[in-house]
Coordinates of C-alpha atoms in Angstrom, one line a residue:
Chain A
M1 CA 8.4 -17.4 -35.8
T2 CA 4.8 -17.5 -36.8
A3 CA 2.1 -15.1 -35.8
I4 CA -0.8 -16.3 -33.8
L5 CA -2.8 -13.1 -33.8
E6 CA -2.7 -10.3 -36.4
V7 CA -4.6 -7.1 -35.8
D8 CA -4.9 -4.6 -38.7
A9 CA -6.4 -1.1 -38.7
L10 CA -8.7 -2.1 -35.9
E11 CA -11.4 0.4 -35.0
R12 CA -14.3 0.4 -32.5
R13 CA -16.6 3.3 -32.2
F14 CA -19.3 3.6 -29.5
D15 CA -22.4 5.9 -29.9
V16 CA -22.5 8.0 -26.8
S17 CA -25.1 10.5 -28.0
A18 CA -27.8 11.9 -25.8
P19 CA -31.2 10.1 -26.1
W20 CA -33.2 10.9 -29.2
L21 CA -35.7 13.3 -27.5
N22 CA -32.8 15.4 -26.0
R23 CA -31.1 15.5 -29.4
V24 CA -34.3 16.9 -31.0
I25 CA -35.2 19.3 -28.3
E26 CA -31.8 20.5 -27.3
R27 CA -30.4 20.2 -30.8
K28 CA -27.5 18.1 -29.5
P29 CA -25.5 16.4 -32.2
R30 CA -24.8 12.7 -32.4
R31 CA -21.5 11.9 -30.6
T32 CA -19.2 9.0 -31.2
L33 CA -16.4 7.8 -29.0
R34 CA -13.5 6.2 -30.9
A35 CA -12.4 3.8 -28.2
V36 CA -10.0 2.0 -30.6
D37 CA -8.8 4.1 -33.5
G38 CA -6.7 2.4 -36.1
V39 CA -4.6 -0.1 -34.1
D40 CA -2.3 -2.8 -35.6
F41 CA 0.0 -5.3 -33.9
T42 CA 1.1 -8.9 -34.3
I43 CA 1.6 -11.5 -31.6
E44 CA 4.1 -14.3 -32.2
R45 CA 3.4 -17.8 -31.0
G46 CA 4.7 -18.4 -27.4
Q47 CA 5.2 -14.7 -26.8
T48 CA 3.6 -12.0 -24.7
L49 CA 2.4 -8.7 -26.1
A50 CA 1.5 -6.2 -23.5
L51 CA -0.8 -3.2 -24.0
V52 CA -0.2 -0.4 -21.5
G53 CA -1.9 2.9 -21.0
E54 CA -4.0 4.9 -18.6
S55 CA -7.7 4.4 -18.1
G56 CA -9.8 5.2 -21.2
C57 CA -7.0 4.5 -23.7
G58 CA -8.9 1.6 -25.2
K59 CA -6.8 -1.3 -24.0
S60 CA -9.7 -3.3 -22.4
T61 CA -11.8 -2.6 -25.5
I62 CA -9.1 -4.4 -27.6
A63 CA -9.2 -7.4 -25.2
R64 CA -13.0 -7.6 -25.8
L65 CA -12.6 -7.2 -29.6
V66 CA -10.0 -9.9 -29.7
T67 CA -12.1 -12.3 -27.7
G68 CA -15.2 -11.5 -29.7
L69 CA -17.2 -9.8 -26.8
H70 CA -17.4 -6.7 -29.0
S71 CA -17.5 -6.7 -32.8
P72 CA -15.1 -4.3 -34.6
S73 CA -16.4 -1.2 -36.4
G74 CA -13.6 -1.4 -38.8
G75 CA -10.3 -3.2 -39.6
S76 CA -9.6 -6.9 -39.1
I77 CA -8.5 -9.4 -36.4
T78 CA -6.9 -12.6 -37.8
F79 CA -6.4 -15.4 -35.3
H80 CA -4.2 -18.2 -36.7
G81 CA -5.3 -20.8 -34.3
D82 CA -8.3 -22.7 -33.0
R83 CA -11.0 -20.3 -31.9
D84 CA -12.0 -22.7 -29.2
R85 CA -8.5 -22.5 -27.8
M86 CA -8.6 -18.8 -26.8
Q87 CA -9.5 -17.9 -23.3
M88 CA -9.7 -14.8 -21.1
I89 CA -8.7 -14.0 -17.5
F90 CA -10.5 -11.0 -16.1
Q91 CA -9.4 -8.3 -13.7
D92 CA -11.8 -8.8 -10.9
P93 CA -11.7 -12.3 -9.4
Y94 CA -14.7 -11.4 -7.3
A95 CA -17.0 -10.7 -10.3
S96 CA -15.7 -13.3 -12.7
L97 CA -16.6 -16.4 -10.7
N98 CA -20.2 -17.5 -10.2
P99 CA -20.7 -17.3 -6.4
R100 CA -23.3 -20.1 -6.5
W101 CA -21.2 -22.6 -8.2
R102 CA -18.7 -24.9 -6.6
V103 CA -15.1 -24.5 -7.8
G104 CA -15.1 -27.9 -9.5
R105 CA -18.1 -26.9 -11.7
I106 CA -16.5 -23.5 -12.5
V107 CA -13.3 -25.1 -13.6
A108 CA -15.1 -27.8 -15.6
E109 CA -17.3 -25.4 -17.5
P110 CA -15.1 -24.9 -20.5
L111 CA -14.6 -28.7 -20.8
R112 CA -18.3 -29.4 -20.6
T113 CA -19.0 -26.7 -23.2
L114 CA -16.2 -27.5 -25.6
R115 CA -16.2 -31.3 -25.3
P116 CA -19.6 -32.2 -24.1
D117 CA -19.1 -35.9 -24.6
T118 CA -16.2 -36.2 -22.1
P119 CA -17.1 -38.8 -19.4
D120 CA -17.6 -37.4 -15.9
S121 CA -14.7 -39.4 -14.4
M122 CA -12.3 -37.8 -16.9
V123 CA -13.7 -34.3 -16.2
S124 CA -13.1 -34.6 -12.5
A125 CA -9.7 -36.1 -13.0
R126 CA -8.9 -33.1 -15.3
V127 CA -10.2 -30.6 -12.7
D128 CA -8.0 -32.2 -10.0
E129 CA -5.0 -31.9 -12.3
L130 CA -5.8 -28.3 -13.2
L131 CA -6.2 -27.3 -9.5
R132 CA -2.9 -28.8 -8.7
T133 CA -1.3 -27.0 -11.7
V134 CA -2.3 -23.6 -10.3
G135 CA -1.2 -24.5 -6.8
L136 CA -4.5 -25.3 -5.2
S137 CA -5.6 -28.7 -3.9
P138 CA -8.1 -31.1 -5.5
S139 CA -10.2 -31.0 -2.4
D140 CA -10.8 -27.3 -3.1
A141 CA -13.2 -28.4 -6.0
S142 CA -16.1 -28.8 -3.5
K143 CA -15.7 -25.3 -2.1
F144 CA -17.4 -22.1 -3.1
P145 CA -15.5 -19.0 -4.4
H146 CA -16.2 -17.0 -1.2
E147 CA -14.0 -19.4 0.8
F148 CA -11.0 -18.2 -1.1
S149 CA -8.8 -15.1 -1.0
G150 CA -8.3 -12.8 -4.0
G151 CA -5.1 -14.4 -5.1
Q152 CA -6.6 -17.9 -4.8
R153 CA -9.6 -16.8 -6.8
Q154 CA -7.4 -15.6 -9.5
R155 CA -5.8 -19.0 -9.5
I156 CA -9.2 -20.5 -10.0
S157 CA -9.8 -18.2 -13.0
I158 CA -6.5 -19.3 -14.4
A159 CA -7.4 -23.0 -13.9
R160 CA -10.7 -22.4 -15.7
A161 CA -9.0 -20.7 -18.5
L162 CA -6.6 -23.6 -18.8
A163 CA -9.4 -26.2 -18.9
G164 CA -10.0 -25.8 -22.6
E165 CA -6.3 -26.4 -23.3
P166 CA -5.9 -22.9 -24.8
E167 CA -3.0 -21.8 -26.9
F168 CA -3.8 -18.1 -26.5
L169 CA -4.9 -16.2 -23.4
V170 CA -6.2 -12.7 -23.1
C171 CA -5.4 -11.3 -19.7
D172 CA -7.1 -8.0 -18.8
E173 CA -5.3 -6.6 -15.7
P174 CA -5.0 -10.0 -14.1
T175 CA -3.2 -8.8 -11.0
S176 CA -4.3 -5.3 -10.4
A177 CA -6.9 -6.2 -7.9
L178 CA -4.3 -8.2 -5.9
D179 CA -1.8 -7.2 -3.2
V180 CA 1.8 -7.2 -4.3
S181 CA 3.0 -10.3 -2.5
V182 CA 0.1 -12.2 -4.1
Q183 CA 0.6 -10.5 -7.4
A184 CA 4.1 -12.0 -7.5
Q185 CA 2.7 -15.5 -6.9
V186 CA 0.2 -15.1 -9.8
L187 CA 2.7 -13.6 -12.2
N188 CA 5.2 -16.4 -11.5
L189 CA 2.5 -18.9 -12.1
M190 CA 1.6 -17.3 -15.5
K191 CA 5.2 -17.3 -16.6
R192 CA 5.7 -20.9 -15.6
L193 CA 2.5 -22.0 -17.5
Q194 CA 3.7 -20.1 -20.6
R195 CA 7.1 -21.9 -20.5
E196 CA 5.5 -25.3 -19.9
M197 CA 2.6 -25.1 -22.3
G198 CA 3.9 -22.7 -25.0
L199 CA 1.1 -20.3 -24.4
S200 CA 0.8 -16.9 -26.1
Y201 CA -0.5 -13.9 -24.1
L202 CA -2.2 -10.6 -24.8
F203 CA -1.4 -9.0 -21.5
I204 CA -3.2 -5.8 -20.5
S205 CA -2.0 -3.6 -17.7
H206 CA -1.4 -0.1 -16.6
D207 CA 1.6 -1.0 -14.5
L208 CA 4.9 -0.7 -16.5
S209 CA 7.0 -2.6 -13.9
V210 CA 4.6 -5.6 -14.1
V211 CA 4.7 -5.4 -17.9
R212 CA 8.5 -5.2 -18.0
H213 CA 8.6 -8.5 -16.1
M214 CA 6.0 -10.3 -18.3
A215 CA 6.1 -9.0 -21.9
D216 CA 8.3 -9.7 -24.9
V217 CA 6.8 -6.7 -26.8
I218 CA 5.1 -3.7 -25.4
A219 CA 2.6 -1.4 -27.1
V220 CA 1.9 1.9 -25.5
M221 CA -1.6 3.3 -26.1
Y222 CA -2.9 6.8 -25.8
L223 CA -6.5 7.7 -26.6
G224 CA -7.3 4.7 -28.7
R225 CA -4.0 4.6 -30.7
I226 CA -0.7 2.8 -30.3
V227 CA 1.9 5.6 -30.0
E228 CA 4.8 3.3 -29.6
I229 CA 5.5 -0.5 -30.0
Q230 CA 8.9 -2.0 -29.2
P231 CA 10.5 -5.1 -27.8
T232 CA 10.6 -4.7 -24.0
A233 CA 14.3 -4.3 -23.5
D234 CA 14.4 -1.6 -26.3
L235 CA 11.5 0.3 -24.9
F236 CA 13.0 0.6 -21.5
A237 CA 16.5 1.3 -22.8
N238 CA 15.4 3.7 -25.5
P239 CA 11.9 5.0 -25.2
L240 CA 11.0 7.0 -28.3
H241 CA 7.6 8.6 -27.8
P242 CA 7.3 11.5 -25.3
Y243 CA 4.3 9.8 -23.7
T244 CA 6.3 6.6 -23.1
R245 CA 9.0 8.7 -21.5
L246 CA 6.3 10.4 -19.3
L247 CA 5.0 6.9 -18.2
L248 CA 8.5 5.6 -17.5
E249 CA 9.2 8.8 -15.5
T250 CA 6.3 8.0 -13.2
I251 CA 7.5 4.5 -12.2
P252 CA 8.8 4.8 -8.6
D253 CA 12.3 3.5 -8.2
L254 CA 12.5 1.9 -4.8
E255 CA 16.3 1.8 -4.8
A256 CA 16.7 5.5 -5.7
P257 CA 13.4 7.3 -5.2
K258 CA 13.0 10.5 -7.1
R259 CA 11.9 12.5 -4.1
D260 CA 11.9 16.0 -5.6
R261 CA 10.8 15.3 -9.1
A262 CA 8.6 17.8 -10.9
P263 CA 5.7 15.7 -12.3
M264 CA 4.5 16.4 -15.9
G265 CA 1.4 18.5 -16.0
G266 CA -1.8 18.0 -17.9
E267 CA -4.4 15.3 -17.9
V268 CA -5.7 12.7 -20.4
P269 CA -8.3 14.5 -22.5
S270 CA -11.8 13.1 -23.0
P271 CA -11.9 10.4 -25.7
V272 CA -15.2 11.8 -27.0
S273 CA -13.5 15.0 -28.2
P274 CA -9.8 14.2 -28.6
P275 CA -7.4 16.9 -29.6
S276 CA -6.7 17.4 -33.3
G277 CA -3.7 15.9 -35.0
C278 CA -1.5 13.9 -32.5
S279 CA -3.9 13.5 -29.5
F280 CA -0.9 13.9 -27.1
H281 CA 0.1 17.4 -28.4
P282 CA -1.4 19.5 -25.6
R283 CA 0.8 17.7 -23.0
C284 CA 3.8 17.2 -25.2
P285 CA 7.0 19.2 -24.5
L286 CA 8.2 18.6 -28.1
A287 CA 5.0 19.6 -29.9
F288 CA 5.2 21.9 -32.9
D289 CA 2.6 23.2 -35.5
R290 CA 2.5 20.0 -37.5
C291 CA 1.4 17.9 -34.4
K292 CA -1.8 20.0 -34.1
A293 CA -2.8 19.6 -37.7
E294 CA -1.8 16.2 -38.8
R295 CA -2.0 12.7 -37.3
P296 CA 1.3 11.0 -37.0
L297 CA 1.5 7.4 -38.2
R298 CA 4.0 4.7 -37.5
R299 CA 6.1 4.7 -40.7
A300 CA 8.7 2.2 -41.9
E301 CA 11.4 4.8 -42.4
V302 CA 11.1 6.2 -38.9
H303 CA 12.6 3.7 -36.3
D304 CA 11.2 0.8 -38.3
R305 CA 7.5 1.5 -37.6
R306 CA 8.1 1.6 -33.8
V307 CA 6.7 5.1 -33.1
A308 CA 4.1 7.5 -34.2
C309 CA 5.6 10.9 -33.5
F310 CA 6.6 13.9 -35.7
A311 CA 9.3 15.0 -33.4
C312 CA 10.9 11.6 -33.6
E313 CA 10.6 11.8 -37.4
E314 CA 12.4 15.1 -37.6
K315 CA 15.2 13.8 -35.4
A316 CA 15.5 10.7 -37.5
H317 CA 15.9 12.8 -40.7
V318 CA 18.6 15.2 -39.3
Chain B
M1 CA 8.7 17.3 23.1
S2 CA 6.3 19.9 21.8
D3 CA 6.5 19.3 18.1
I4 CA 4.8 15.9 18.3
V5 CA 1.4 16.4 16.6
L6 CA 0.0 12.9 16.8
D7 CA 0.7 10.5 19.6
V8 CA -1.0 7.1 19.4
R9 CA -0.3 4.8 22.3
N10 CA -1.1 1.1 22.4
L11 CA -4.2 1.5 20.2
R12 CA -6.5 -1.5 19.9
V13 CA -9.5 -1.6 17.7
D14 CA -12.0 -4.4 18.3
F15 CA -15.0 -5.6 16.2
P16 CA -17.3 -7.7 18.3
T17 CA -19.0 -10.3 16.1
R18 CA -21.3 -13.2 16.7
R19 CA -18.3 -15.5 16.6
G20 CA -16.2 -13.5 19.0
I21 CA -14.1 -10.4 19.1
L22 CA -11.9 -9.6 16.1
T23 CA -9.0 -7.4 16.7
A24 CA -8.4 -5.3 13.6
V25 CA -5.7 -3.1 15.2
D26 CA -3.6 -4.7 17.9
D27 CA -1.3 -2.6 20.2
V28 CA -0.2 0.0 17.7
S29 CA 1.9 3.0 18.9
L30 CA 3.0 5.8 16.6
T31 CA 4.0 9.4 16.6
I32 CA 4.0 12.0 13.9
R33 CA 5.9 15.3 14.2
K34 CA 5.1 18.7 12.7
G35 CA 5.7 18.8 9.0
E36 CA 6.4 15.1 8.9
I37 CA 4.9 12.5 6.6
L38 CA 4.4 9.1 8.1
G39 CA 3.6 6.3 5.5
M40 CA 1.3 3.5 6.7
V41 CA 1.8 0.5 4.4
G42 CA 0.4 -3.0 4.3
E43 CA -1.8 -5.3 2.3
S44 CA -5.6 -5.3 2.3
G45 CA -6.9 -6.2 5.8
A46 CA -3.6 -5.3 7.6
G47 CA -5.3 -2.6 9.7
K48 CA -3.7 0.5 8.1
S49 CA -7.0 2.1 7.1
M50 CA -8.6 1.1 10.4
T51 CA -5.9 2.9 12.3
G52 CA -6.5 6.0 10.2
M53 CA -10.3 5.7 10.8
A54 CA -9.8 5.3 14.6
I55 CA -7.7 8.6 14.6
L56 CA -10.4 10.4 12.7
G57 CA -13.1 9.0 15.1
L58 CA -14.9 7.4 12.1
L59 CA -14.9 3.7 13.1
E60 CA -18.1 2.1 11.8
P61 CA -20.0 0.4 14.7
P62 CA -19.6 -2.2 16.1
G63 CA -15.9 -1.3 15.7
R64 CA -14.6 0.5 18.7
I65 CA -11.4 1.6 20.3
A66 CA -10.9 -1.0 23.0
A67 CA -7.6 0.1 24.5
G68 CA -4.9 2.8 24.2
S69 CA -5.0 6.5 23.7
I70 CA -4.7 9.1 20.9
H71 CA -3.4 12.5 21.6
L72 CA -3.4 15.4 19.2
S73 CA -0.9 18.1 20.1
G74 CA -1.2 17.0 23.7
D75 CA -5.1 16.8 23.8
R76 CA -6.6 13.4 24.2
I77 CA -9.1 12.9 21.4
D78 CA -10.1 9.3 21.6
Q79 CA -12.7 9.8 24.3
L80 CA -14.5 12.8 22.9
S81 CA -18.2 12.7 22.1
D82 CA -19.3 12.5 18.5
R83 CA -20.1 16.2 18.5
E84 CA -16.8 17.3 19.9
M85 CA -15.0 15.0 17.5
Q86 CA -16.9 16.5 14.6
D87 CA -15.4 19.8 15.5
V88 CA -11.9 18.3 15.8
R89 CA -12.3 16.8 12.3
G90 CA -12.1 19.6 9.8
R91 CA -10.7 22.2 12.2
R92 CA -7.7 20.2 13.5
I93 CA -7.6 17.0 11.4
G94 CA -8.2 17.0 7.7
A95 CA -9.2 13.8 5.8
I96 CA -8.6 12.8 2.2
F97 CA -10.1 9.5 1.0
Q98 CA -9.5 7.3 -2.0
D99 CA -12.6 8.2 -4.0
P100 CA -12.9 12.0 -4.5
L101 CA -16.5 11.6 -5.8
T102 CA -17.8 10.3 -2.5
S103 CA -16.0 13.0 -0.5
L104 CA -17.8 15.8 -2.4
N105 CA -21.5 16.5 -2.5
P106 CA -22.6 16.1 -6.1
L107 CA -25.5 18.6 -5.6
F108 CA -23.4 21.6 -4.6
R109 CA -21.0 23.8 -6.5
V110 CA -17.4 23.1 -5.4
G111 CA -17.0 26.8 -4.4
D112 CA -20.0 26.6 -2.1
Q113 CA -18.7 23.5 -0.5
L114 CA -15.4 25.2 0.2
V115 CA -17.0 28.4 1.4
E116 CA -19.3 26.5 3.8
T117 CA -16.4 24.5 5.2
I118 CA -14.3 27.6 5.7
R119 CA -17.1 29.5 7.4
L120 CA -17.8 26.5 9.7
H121 CA -14.3 26.6 11.1
T122 CA -13.4 30.3 10.9
D123 CA -15.0 33.7 11.5
L124 CA -14.7 34.9 7.9
T125 CA -17.6 36.6 6.1
R126 CA -19.1 35.0 3.0
A127 CA -17.1 37.3 0.7
Q128 CA -13.8 36.7 2.6
A129 CA -14.4 33.0 2.6
R130 CA -15.0 33.0 -1.2
E131 CA -11.7 34.8 -1.7
R132 CA -10.0 32.2 0.6
A133 CA -11.6 29.4 -1.4
K134 CA -10.2 30.8 -4.6
A135 CA -6.8 31.2 -3.1
L136 CA -6.9 27.5 -2.0
M137 CA -8.0 26.3 -5.4
R138 CA -5.1 28.2 -7.0
E139 CA -2.8 26.7 -4.4
V140 CA -3.8 23.1 -5.2
G141 CA -3.3 23.9 -8.9
I142 CA -6.7 24.3 -10.4
P143 CA -6.6 26.4 -13.6
A144 CA -9.2 29.1 -14.4
V145 CA -10.4 29.4 -10.9
E146 CA -12.8 32.2 -11.6
E147 CA -14.9 30.0 -13.8
R148 CA -14.2 26.6 -12.1
I149 CA -15.4 27.8 -8.6
D150 CA -19.0 27.6 -9.8
N151 CA -18.7 24.2 -11.4
Y152 CA -20.2 21.0 -9.9
P153 CA -18.0 18.1 -8.9
H154 CA -19.0 16.0 -12.0
Q155 CA -17.6 18.7 -14.2
F156 CA -14.1 18.0 -12.9
S157 CA -11.8 15.1 -13.9
G158 CA -10.6 12.6 -11.2
G159 CA -7.3 14.3 -10.6
M160 CA -8.9 17.8 -10.4
R161 CA -11.6 16.4 -8.0
Q162 CA -8.9 15.0 -5.7
R163 CA -7.3 18.5 -5.7
I164 CA -10.6 20.0 -4.6
V165 CA -10.7 17.4 -1.8
I166 CA -7.2 18.4 -0.7
A167 CA -8.3 22.0 -0.7
L168 CA -11.3 21.1 1.5
A169 CA -9.0 19.2 3.9
L170 CA -6.7 22.3 4.1
C171 CA -9.6 24.8 4.6
A172 CA -9.1 25.2 8.4
E173 CA -5.3 24.9 8.4
P174 CA -5.4 21.5 10.3
E175 CA -2.5 20.3 12.3
L176 CA -2.9 16.8 10.9
I177 CA -4.1 15.3 7.6
V178 CA -5.1 11.7 7.4
A179 CA -4.9 10.7 3.7
D180 CA -6.2 7.2 3.0
E181 CA -5.1 5.9 -0.4
P182 CA -5.3 9.4 -1.9
T183 CA -3.9 8.4 -5.3
T184 CA -5.1 4.8 -5.7
A185 CA -8.1 5.7 -7.9
L186 CA -6.0 7.9 -10.2
D187 CA -4.0 7.2 -13.3
V188 CA -0.2 7.0 -12.9
S189 CA 0.7 10.3 -14.5
I190 CA -1.9 12.1 -12.3
Q191 CA -0.8 10.1 -9.1
A192 CA 2.6 11.8 -9.3
Q193 CA 1.0 15.2 -9.5
I194 CA -1.1 14.6 -6.5
T195 CA 1.6 13.2 -4.2
A196 CA 3.9 16.1 -5.2
L197 CA 1.2 18.6 -4.3
L198 CA 0.5 16.9 -1.0
K199 CA 4.1 16.9 -0.1
R200 CA 4.7 20.6 -1.0
L201 CA 1.6 21.8 0.9
C202 CA 2.6 19.9 4.0
R203 CA 6.2 21.2 3.9
E204 CA 5.0 24.8 3.5
R205 CA 2.5 24.7 6.2
G206 CA 4.2 22.3 8.7
T207 CA 1.2 20.0 8.6
A208 CA 1.7 16.4 9.9
V209 CA 0.5 13.8 7.5
M210 CA -0.5 10.2 7.9
L211 CA -0.3 8.7 4.4
V212 CA -2.1 5.3 4.2
T213 CA -1.4 3.3 1.1
H214 CA -0.6 -0.2 -0.2
D215 CA 1.8 1.3 -2.7
M216 CA 5.4 1.1 -1.6
G217 CA 6.5 3.3 -4.5
V218 CA 4.3 6.2 -3.3
I219 CA 5.7 5.8 0.2
A220 CA 9.3 5.7 -1.0
E221 CA 8.9 9.0 -2.9
T222 CA 6.7 10.8 -0.4
A223 CA 7.1 9.7 3.3
D224 CA 9.8 10.5 5.8
R225 CA 9.1 7.5 8.0
V226 CA 7.2 4.4 7.4
A227 CA 5.2 2.0 9.5
V228 CA 4.6 -1.5 8.0
M229 CA 1.5 -3.3 9.3
Y230 CA 0.7 -7.0 9.1
A231 CA -2.5 -8.7 10.5
G232 CA -3.4 -5.6 12.6
R233 CA 0.1 -5.3 14.2
L234 CA 3.1 -3.1 13.5
A235 CA 5.7 -5.2 11.7
E236 CA 8.4 -2.6 11.2
V237 CA 8.8 1.1 11.8
G238 CA 11.7 3.3 10.7
R239 CA 13.0 5.9 8.4
V240 CA 11.8 5.3 4.9
E241 CA 15.3 4.8 3.3
D242 CA 16.2 2.2 6.0
V243 CA 13.0 0.3 5.7
V244 CA 13.0 0.3 1.9
Q245 CA 16.7 -0.5 1.4
R246 CA 17.5 -2.4 4.5
P247 CA 14.3 -4.0 5.7
R248 CA 14.8 -6.1 8.8
H249 CA 11.4 -7.8 9.3
P250 CA 11.2 -11.0 7.1
Y251 CA 7.7 -9.8 6.0
T252 CA 9.1 -6.4 4.8
V253 CA 11.9 -8.2 3.1
G254 CA 9.4 -10.4 1.2
L255 CA 7.2 -7.5 0.4
M256 CA 10.1 -5.5 -1.1
G257 CA 11.3 -8.6 -3.1
S258 CA 7.9 -9.2 -4.6
I259 CA 7.7 -5.8 -6.2
P260 CA 8.8 -6.1 -9.8
S261 CA 12.0 -4.1 -10.0
L262 CA 13.2 -2.0 -12.9
R263 CA 16.7 -3.1 -12.3
S264 CA 16.5 -6.8 -11.9
D265 CA 16.1 -9.2 -14.8
A266 CA 15.3 -12.3 -12.7
E267 CA 13.0 -14.7 -14.4
E268 CA 11.0 -15.3 -11.2
L269 CA 9.8 -12.7 -8.7
Q270 CA 10.5 -13.4 -5.1
M271 CA 7.3 -14.4 -3.4
I272 CA 6.0 -14.9 0.1
P273 CA 4.2 -18.3 0.3
G274 CA 0.7 -18.3 1.5
A275 CA -1.5 -15.3 2.4
M276 CA -2.1 -13.0 5.4
P277 CA -4.2 -14.8 8.0
R278 CA -7.8 -13.7 8.4
L279 CA -8.6 -11.8 11.6
D280 CA -10.4 -14.8 13.1
A281 CA -7.4 -17.1 12.5
I282 CA -4.3 -15.2 13.7
P283 CA -1.8 -17.8 14.8
P284 CA -0.2 -17.6 18.3
G285 CA 3.1 -15.8 18.6
C286 CA 4.3 -13.7 15.7
A287 CA 1.4 -13.4 13.2
F288 CA 3.8 -13.9 10.3
N289 CA 5.4 -17.2 11.6
P290 CA 3.6 -19.7 9.4
R291 CA 4.9 -17.9 6.3
C292 CA 8.4 -17.1 7.7
A293 CA 11.4 -19.1 6.6
H294 CA 13.3 -18.3 9.8
A295 CA 10.6 -18.9 12.4
G296 CA 11.8 -20.6 15.6
P297 CA 9.9 -21.9 18.7
K298 CA 9.8 -18.5 20.4
C299 CA 8.1 -17.0 17.2
R300 CA 5.3 -19.5 17.6
Q301 CA 4.6 -18.6 21.3
D302 CA 5.3 -15.0 22.1
V303 CA 4.1 -11.9 20.2
P304 CA 7.0 -9.6 19.3
R305 CA 6.1 -6.0 19.9
I306 CA 7.6 -2.6 19.1
D307 CA 6.6 0.9 20.3
G308 CA 9.3 2.8 18.4
P309 CA 11.6 2.3 15.5
G310 CA 12.6 -1.3 14.8
A311 CA 11.3 -4.6 13.6
A312 CA 8.8 -6.6 15.5
C313 CA 10.7 -9.9 15.0
W314 CA 12.4 -12.0 17.5
L315 CA 15.2 -12.7 15.1
A316 CA 15.9 -9.0 14.6
M317 CA 15.4 -8.1 18.2
E318 CA 17.4 -11.0 19.9
G319 CA 19.5 -12.1 17.0
A320 CA 18.4 -15.7 17.4
T321 CA 15.3 -17.8 17.6
A322 CA 16.7 -21.0 19.1

């Protein structure tokens, strides 16, 4: 297998200081938010890597770094492919389509930008074909986005992303604005397109049951760091990090609902002032002194670089 | 039976528009008993929130209750004036909404908001009300109450804010709580904390709860009974384990199948073709018939209706559609 995307020691800091005058008068220090704090992963061609985590963990920032909408503060992103053949699907199909443009123009935009000398007849033939690929009809090209439901709009976003014949798609919560029955339609479509066109996905979601259905590899993020990364089946069969176990615990099981479970306490701390050492230690049932002082790394001798956790390290050595 | 807290009979909510009357809630009948949690589930636009709003008397004009009745512990509440309804809300019905920030006044300390609400509905003095507010905050699991009571809403996290909103809803010991997507804006690990809290409080106090959500997982873990809505109508009503594990309405079957399961390794998710009809284009007969694989001639003509447990489906009710 060959890698299509390699991310190494990626960092992104945001300056969230108070305005200059307040800093001078109120003697407030500069404050930085480490949205992405030393992240590395690799995506193989034709595969899906999913980033999961709760809000504020930095997963959307990574999507924006990979697509070049933000520039990294440190580390590197290496894309082994044609930059023009990377596209993005956004979460909100209401905000990501221009309401004043007809669908045909929206879908044709990447074509007109990337290959400006394509004749009009070929562009419209391609738009018809794309609309059919995503399960819409060619006559929809003359309609405006408001004439479509949420699920249909997300299909339009997918058709637009496919127009540039991408090999790599970044999908930031593509179905979380949709109802479940429509979500199933969009997820099935995305899987079919991956099979037929050999696409690679960076798939971002907070929903572990969606991710289990879509991803080959799952990276679990907490406060800007990857705490665990494993092939999907292994992650669900043998979750290593205590945070991953907490997340798995919260997935409702419809066949055998856990009606009297005791939910785990605590909340996600503010990313502006994360806890010392392992940022999960205040909520962790396994935490000991070392977790407060030192930052755990994913090390080769501990579960083959799959987890960043001292408790797992100790267990592995025993 | 005296332990029925909420009794909704043949409720219809209409929205008159320039192009005609849209029926957002169509002939819905439900009951909730003391200490019972009824889950209302459906996709966006199915009418579940609208039913909750009608019960709270908070329909936005021009929306109005066009037919049916709502009784709260035997008292009819759908014909009360706005002023009378204001008194019922808060004292007898508590409300919890999706976004805790919009339910709290950002300019007042949370303690003052709690004290004001408690004094509005009880005869307690200011000092007594403050003690009661602290007790409520402890009960909903807010740490360091002595300091936190004088904080403003923005100083709390989303999960903590939703706990304050729950405390506000409980202030006057209401008989019924209407919770509209109370966990949707929260992260998954916080969601579980909030639903567990809601469930414990209602069990302890015997409060009836209407839990409106699109999330079948939340319903499966929290509710006792569930009402599935589709295009403004009830599709299926029953005990939660029956509806989740043995759904009878083809829509409920499709809805359950389209949720990615942790147990199945199917390459494709089950899906329901098409989308829910808009309110101005509800087909004749069963609203689900254009998307239903089993629809027969009767389904395209007559509307199947239920007013108790069961599935509003001719196939389920008569065993045949021929």
